[in-house]
Amino acid sequence: MSEKLKNYGIILASGTGSRYGSDIPKQFVKIAGKTILEHTIEVFEKSPVIDEIIVVITPEYRNIAEEILGKNQYKKVTKLLNGGVIRKDSSYIGVSSIQDDEANVLIHDCARPFVSQKIISNCVKALETHNAVNVAIKCTDTVVEVKGDIIENIPERACLRCAQTPQCFRLSTIKKAHELSKNDKNFTDDCGLVVKYNLGDVYIVEGDVENIKITYPNDIFMAERLFKIRNTESMTR
């Protein structure tokens, strides 16, 4: 019987929050009494299928991250790494820190604190038979392709999905993707690297409309409401 692979969660929290428009990166903004970073780590900490967590942080704010990790004493967080200039660099730093011959790697945006235990478990399950997995939901809006302000194409909606995270891989596959793309600065999407370099099919795991990415200040109001609903539901069970 083959040896069971370890499951690593890599949380990318190295963004500067330029679109969010805050004095501090959005991963340190508090929602429902905790920073977004804390909420996201806790989801992976509580997951029964995750063995280790690697956090990749904005170097300038490493001291804040260290305070958060020290205060909470997460049992599964084994590494706090300084991130790179762009997301692709930070992903590479996280992936490269894993020394196993093979493993399962779930790369997740810190700004998605509502990822569910079901999604994480389904991703790990899918990695039993697939080398690359993307979480996605069906598009509810018509998507148009434009050039300037002119519509050039309207793709068939049934063939489109809205991608979320985590994006999940066998370690050997994502390491190979990053090796092949060392000089490619045009990609911010790990699954896109796998597709571009023809390293295999990317399997889709069903996401969740609540697995939102906090990008703009108005997203905070939506997040606060979601946490309030979830807390109310847990108290009435």
mmCIF file of C-alpha atoms in Angstrom:
data_model
loop_
_atom_site.group_PDB
_atom_site.id
_atom_site.type_symbol
_atom_site.label_atom_id
_atom_site.label_comp_id
_atom_site.label_asym_id
_atom_site.label_seq_id
_atom_site.Cartn_x
_atom_site.Cartn_y
_atom_site.Cartn_z
ATOM 1 C CA MET A 1 0.000 0.000 0.000
ATOM 2 C CA SER A 2 1.373 3.417 -0.968
ATOM 3 C CA GLU A 3 2.345 5.872 1.771
ATOM 4 C CA LYS A 4 -0.267 8.494 2.621
ATOM 5 C CA LEU A 5 0.698 11.925 1.318
ATOM 6 C CA LYS A 6 0.751 14.931 3.628
ATOM 7 C CA ASN A 7 -1.695 17.728 2.914
ATOM 8 C CA TYR A 8 -0.242 21.243 3.052
ATOM 9 C CA GLY A 9 -2.270 24.435 3.123
ATOM 10 C CA ILE A 10 -0.383 27.442 1.753
ATOM 11 C CA ILE A 11 -2.095 30.701 2.700
ATOM 12 C CA LEU A 12 -1.014 33.604 0.526
ATOM 13 C CA ALA A 13 -1.216 36.747 2.663
ATOM 14 C CA SER A 14 1.477 38.775 0.938
ATOM 15 C CA GLY A 15 -0.683 41.260 -0.949
ATOM 16 C CA THR A 16 -0.334 44.980 -0.342
ATOM 17 C CA GLY A 17 -4.059 45.659 -0.570
ATOM 18 C CA SER A 18 -3.662 48.365 -3.233
ATOM 19 C CA ARG A 19 -7.230 47.883 -4.487
ATOM 20 C CA TYR A 20 -8.598 47.789 -0.966
ATOM 21 C CA GLY A 21 -7.324 51.308 -0.278
ATOM 22 C CA SER A 22 -6.495 50.874 3.407
ATOM 23 C CA ASP A 23 -3.449 52.036 5.374
ATOM 24 C CA ILE A 24 -2.693 48.383 6.105
ATOM 25 C CA PRO A 25 -3.052 45.314 3.880
ATOM 26 C CA LYS A 26 -6.566 43.866 3.989
ATOM 27 C CA GLN A 27 -5.367 40.599 5.596
ATOM 28 C CA PHE A 28 -4.893 42.576 8.821
ATOM 29 C CA VAL A 29 -8.298 44.285 8.726
ATOM 30 C CA LYS A 30 -10.599 43.032 11.486
ATOM 31 C CA ILE A 31 -13.991 41.467 10.799
ATOM 32 C CA ALA A 32 -16.144 40.098 13.623
ATOM 33 C CA GLY A 33 -13.359 40.733 16.116
ATOM 34 C CA LYS A 34 -10.538 38.977 14.262
ATOM 35 C CA THR A 35 -8.251 39.812 11.369
ATOM 36 C CA ILE A 36 -8.968 38.246 8.007
ATOM 37 C CA LEU A 37 -5.678 36.371 8.379
ATOM 38 C CA GLU A 38 -6.887 34.780 11.633
ATOM 39 C CA HIS A 39 -10.232 33.762 10.158
ATOM 40 C CA THR A 40 -8.561 32.107 7.168
ATOM 41 C CA ILE A 41 -5.896 30.286 9.170
ATOM 42 C CA GLU A 42 -8.567 28.980 11.548
ATOM 43 C CA VAL A 43 -10.472 27.287 8.732
ATOM 44 C CA PHE A 44 -7.380 25.307 7.744
ATOM 45 C CA GLU A 45 -6.387 24.761 11.388
ATOM 46 C CA LYS A 46 -9.755 23.118 12.063
ATOM 47 C CA SER A 47 -9.705 20.975 8.924
ATOM 48 C CA PRO A 48 -9.221 17.287 9.774
ATOM 49 C CA VAL A 49 -7.489 16.674 6.430
ATOM 50 C CA ILE A 50 -4.849 19.435 6.635
ATOM 51 C CA ASP A 51 -1.534 18.390 8.200
ATOM 52 C CA GLU A 52 0.510 21.588 7.984
ATOM 53 C CA ILE A 53 -0.077 25.265 7.208
ATOM 54 C CA ILE A 54 2.438 27.577 5.550
ATOM 55 C CA VAL A 55 1.731 31.313 5.696
ATOM 56 C CA VAL A 56 3.347 33.611 3.134
ATOM 57 C CA ILE A 57 3.268 37.194 4.351
ATOM 58 C CA THR A 58 4.084 40.733 3.199
ATOM 59 C CA PRO A 59 7.662 41.230 4.488
ATOM 60 C CA GLU A 60 6.975 44.784 5.700
ATOM 61 C CA TYR A 61 4.219 43.492 7.989
ATOM 62 C CA ARG A 62 5.919 40.336 9.215
ATOM 63 C CA ASN A 63 5.962 41.638 12.794
ATOM 64 C CA ILE A 64 2.164 41.884 12.828
ATOM 65 C CA ALA A 65 1.847 38.349 11.479
ATOM 66 C CA GLU A 66 4.278 37.080 14.114
ATOM 67 C CA GLU A 67 2.173 38.704 16.839
ATOM 68 C CA ILE A 68 -0.972 37.055 15.466
ATOM 69 C CA LEU A 69 0.658 33.631 15.275
ATOM 70 C CA GLY A 70 2.156 34.009 18.741
ATOM 71 C CA LYS A 71 -1.150 35.049 20.272
ATOM 72 C CA ASN A 72 -3.141 32.190 18.765
ATOM 73 C CA GLN A 73 -0.478 29.464 18.901
ATOM 74 C CA TYR A 74 -1.840 27.558 15.940
ATOM 75 C CA LYS A 75 -0.690 23.942 16.085
ATOM 76 C CA LYS A 76 -0.541 23.387 12.323
ATOM 77 C CA VAL A 77 1.295 26.556 11.228
ATOM 78 C CA THR A 78 4.879 25.401 10.679
ATOM 79 C CA LYS A 79 6.299 28.217 8.538
ATOM 80 C CA LEU A 80 5.939 31.975 8.151
ATOM 81 C CA LEU A 81 7.643 33.044 4.944
ATOM 82 C CA ASN A 82 8.302 36.427 3.374
ATOM 83 C CA GLY A 83 6.401 36.770 0.122
ATOM 84 C CA GLY A 84 7.561 38.077 -3.237
ATOM 85 C CA VAL A 85 6.696 41.055 -5.397
ATOM 86 C CA ILE A 86 3.763 39.379 -7.167
ATOM 87 C CA ARG A 87 1.413 36.524 -6.279
ATOM 88 C CA LYS A 88 3.253 34.084 -8.520
ATOM 89 C CA ASP A 89 6.485 34.754 -6.620
ATOM 90 C CA SER A 90 4.787 34.193 -3.266
ATOM 91 C CA SER A 91 3.220 30.968 -4.470
ATOM 92 C CA TYR A 92 6.632 29.762 -5.635
ATOM 93 C CA ILE A 93 8.179 30.618 -2.263
ATOM 94 C CA GLY A 94 5.518 28.625 -0.428
ATOM 95 C CA VAL A 95 5.688 25.617 -2.736
ATOM 96 C CA SER A 96 9.496 25.552 -2.743
ATOM 97 C CA SER A 97 9.594 25.402 1.055
ATOM 98 C CA ILE A 98 8.076 21.908 1.033
ATOM 99 C CA GLN A 99 10.836 19.306 0.993
ATOM 100 C CA ASP A 100 8.710 16.150 0.661
ATOM 101 C CA ASP A 101 9.260 13.984 -2.409
ATOM 102 C CA GLU A 102 5.520 14.207 -3.025
ATOM 103 C CA ALA A 103 2.592 15.825 -1.236
ATOM 104 C CA ASN A 104 -0.766 17.493 -1.765
ATOM 105 C CA VAL A 105 -0.679 21.291 -1.806
ATOM 106 C CA LEU A 106 -3.692 23.576 -1.383
ATOM 107 C CA ILE A 107 -2.839 27.199 -2.283
ATOM 108 C CA HIS A 108 -5.400 29.613 -0.860
ATOM 109 C CA ASP A 109 -5.899 33.372 -0.958
ATOM 110 C CA CYS A 110 -5.982 34.771 2.567
ATOM 111 C CA ALA A 111 -8.683 37.185 1.395
ATOM 112 C CA ARG A 112 -11.164 34.269 1.145
ATOM 113 C CA PRO A 113 -11.924 33.592 4.843
ATOM 114 C CA PHE A 114 -15.231 31.837 4.099
ATOM 115 C CA VAL A 115 -13.820 28.765 2.383
ATOM 116 C CA SER A 116 -15.692 25.781 3.795
ATOM 117 C CA GLN A 117 -14.489 22.530 5.318
ATOM 118 C CA LYS A 118 -16.429 20.739 2.591
ATOM 119 C CA ILE A 119 -14.455 22.475 -0.156
ATOM 120 C CA ILE A 120 -11.124 21.670 1.501
ATOM 121 C CA SER A 121 -12.070 18.017 2.003
ATOM 122 C CA ASN A 122 -13.377 17.695 -1.558
ATOM 123 C CA CYS A 123 -10.138 19.165 -2.916
ATOM 124 C CA VAL A 124 -8.004 16.672 -0.998
ATOM 125 C CA LYS A 125 -10.272 13.854 -2.178
ATOM 126 C CA ALA A 126 -9.960 15.000 -5.790
ATOM 127 C CA LEU A 127 -6.158 14.983 -5.524
ATOM 128 C CA GLU A 128 -6.330 11.220 -5.045
ATOM 129 C CA THR A 129 -7.047 10.902 -8.773
ATOM 130 C CA HIS A 130 -6.021 14.281 -10.262
ATOM 131 C CA ASN A 131 -2.741 16.221 -10.243
ATOM 132 C CA ALA A 132 -4.376 19.649 -10.417
ATOM 133 C CA VAL A 133 -7.670 20.907 -9.015
ATOM 134 C CA ASN A 134 -9.413 24.275 -9.194
ATOM 135 C CA VAL A 135 -12.406 25.382 -7.142
ATOM 136 C CA ALA A 136 -15.030 27.175 -9.218
ATOM 137 C CA ILE A 137 -18.711 28.074 -9.380
ATOM 138 C CA LYS A 138 -21.028 28.530 -12.339
ATOM 139 C CA CYS A 139 -21.312 32.017 -13.788
ATOM 140 C CA THR A 140 -24.678 33.597 -13.111
ATOM 141 C CA ASP A 141 -24.019 36.672 -15.244
ATOM 142 C CA THR A 142 -23.309 36.863 -18.946
ATOM 143 C CA VAL A 143 -19.588 37.440 -19.499
ATOM 144 C CA VAL A 144 -18.513 39.610 -22.429
ATOM 145 C CA GLU A 145 -15.118 39.829 -24.100
ATOM 146 C CA VAL A 146 -14.230 43.385 -25.048
ATOM 147 C CA LYS A 147 -11.618 45.388 -26.867
ATOM 148 C CA GLY A 148 -11.623 48.891 -25.485
ATOM 149 C CA ASP A 149 -15.286 49.645 -24.920
ATOM 150 C CA ILE A 150 -16.566 47.393 -27.705
ATOM 151 C CA ILE A 151 -17.877 43.844 -27.209
ATOM 152 C CA GLU A 152 -15.989 41.426 -29.448
ATOM 153 C CA ASN A 153 -17.385 38.136 -28.205
ATOM 154 C CA ILE A 154 -19.976 36.727 -25.816
ATOM 155 C CA PRO A 155 -18.850 33.265 -24.708
ATOM 156 C CA GLU A 156 -21.462 30.620 -23.959
ATOM 157 C CA ARG A 157 -22.183 30.936 -20.242
ATOM 158 C CA ALA A 158 -22.628 27.183 -19.753
ATOM 159 C CA CYS A 159 -18.934 26.727 -20.576
ATOM 160 C CA LEU A 160 -17.720 29.366 -18.105
ATOM 161 C CA ARG A 161 -16.884 29.141 -14.409
ATOM 162 C CA CYS A 162 -15.821 31.727 -11.840
ATOM 163 C CA ALA A 163 -12.605 30.471 -10.273
ATOM 164 C CA GLN A 164 -12.033 30.574 -6.542
ATOM 165 C CA THR A 165 -9.366 29.160 -4.247
ATOM 166 C CA PRO A 166 -7.866 26.954 -3.003
ATOM 167 C CA GLN A 167 -6.072 25.810 -6.123
ATOM 168 C CA CYS A 168 -4.683 22.380 -5.403
ATOM 169 C CA PHE A 169 -1.886 20.252 -6.795
ATOM 170 C CA ARG A 170 0.394 17.325 -6.402
ATOM 171 C CA LEU A 171 3.639 18.912 -5.243
ATOM 172 C CA SER A 172 5.642 17.569 -8.192
ATOM 173 C CA THR A 173 3.170 19.103 -10.666
ATOM 174 C CA ILE A 174 3.122 22.621 -9.234
ATOM 175 C CA LYS A 175 6.896 22.632 -8.696
ATOM 176 C CA LYS A 176 7.360 21.690 -12.354
ATOM 177 C CA ALA A 177 4.938 24.450 -13.403
ATOM 178 C CA HIS A 178 6.921 27.073 -11.499
ATOM 179 C CA GLU A 179 10.244 25.785 -12.824
ATOM 180 C CA LEU A 180 8.984 26.122 -16.398
ATOM 181 C CA SER A 181 7.593 29.609 -15.772
ATOM 182 C CA LYS A 182 10.533 31.225 -13.976
ATOM 183 C CA ASN A 183 10.797 33.963 -16.602
ATOM 184 C CA ASP A 184 7.052 34.323 -17.132
ATOM 185 C CA LYS A 185 5.683 37.322 -15.216
ATOM 186 C CA ASN A 186 2.306 37.398 -16.959
ATOM 187 C CA PHE A 187 0.641 34.732 -14.814
ATOM 188 C CA THR A 188 -0.883 35.188 -11.368
ATOM 189 C CA ASP A 189 -2.851 31.943 -11.505
ATOM 190 C CA ASP A 190 -1.253 28.615 -10.556
ATOM 191 C CA CYS A 191 -3.754 26.517 -12.504
ATOM 192 C CA GLY A 192 -3.048 28.722 -15.511
ATOM 193 C CA LEU A 193 0.594 27.619 -15.362
ATOM 194 C CA VAL A 194 -0.410 23.960 -15.402
ATOM 195 C CA VAL A 195 -2.623 24.571 -18.427
ATOM 196 C CA LYS A 196 -0.071 26.703 -20.285
ATOM 197 C CA TYR A 197 2.721 24.175 -19.932
ATOM 198 C CA ASN A 198 0.437 21.221 -20.656
ATOM 199 C CA LEU A 199 1.151 19.448 -17.372
ATOM 200 C CA GLY A 200 -2.234 17.762 -17.221
ATOM 201 C CA ASP A 201 -5.940 18.400 -16.916
ATOM 202 C CA VAL A 202 -7.259 20.660 -14.174
ATOM 203 C CA TYR A 203 -10.244 19.080 -12.444
ATOM 204 C CA ILE A 204 -13.051 21.315 -11.145
ATOM 205 C CA VAL A 205 -14.355 21.021 -7.594
ATOM 206 C CA GLU A 206 -17.623 22.826 -6.918
ATOM 207 C CA GLY A 207 -17.096 26.025 -4.960
ATOM 208 C CA ASP A 208 -19.520 28.108 -2.942
ATOM 209 C CA VAL A 209 -21.057 31.535 -3.536
ATOM 210 C CA GLU A 210 -20.091 32.419 0.050
ATOM 211 C CA ASN A 211 -16.409 31.766 -0.696
ATOM 212 C CA ILE A 212 -16.019 35.432 -1.568
ATOM 213 C CA LYS A 213 -12.764 37.285 -2.001
ATOM 214 C CA ILE A 214 -12.472 40.482 0.017
ATOM 215 C CA THR A 215 -11.051 42.983 -2.448
ATOM 216 C CA TYR A 216 -12.762 46.334 -1.900
ATOM 217 C CA PRO A 217 -13.931 48.173 1.265
ATOM 218 C CA ASN A 218 -17.578 47.410 0.506
ATOM 219 C CA ASP A 219 -16.755 43.691 0.696
ATOM 220 C CA ILE A 220 -16.224 44.133 4.436
ATOM 221 C CA PHE A 221 -19.933 44.810 4.937
ATOM 222 C CA MET A 222 -20.802 41.589 3.113
ATOM 223 C CA ALA A 223 -18.241 39.698 5.190
ATOM 224 C CA GLU A 224 -19.549 41.089 8.478
ATOM 225 C CA ARG A 225 -23.046 40.013 7.505
ATOM 226 C CA LEU A 226 -21.907 36.509 6.586
ATOM 227 C CA PHE A 227 -20.091 36.052 9.886
ATOM 228 C CA LYS A 228 -23.166 37.282 11.762
ATOM 229 C CA ILE A 229 -25.403 34.807 9.916
ATOM 230 C CA ARG A 230 -22.990 31.940 10.557
ATOM 231 C CA ASN A 231 -22.680 32.773 14.244
ATOM 232 C CA THR A 232 -26.467 32.927 14.582
ATOM 233 C CA GLU A 233 -26.871 29.574 12.834
ATOM 234 C CA SER A 234 -24.254 27.907 15.066
ATOM 235 C CA MET A 235 -25.986 29.211 18.217
ATOM 236 C CA THR A 236 -29.383 27.821 17.156
ATOM 237 C CA ARG A 237 -28.144 24.310 16.379
#
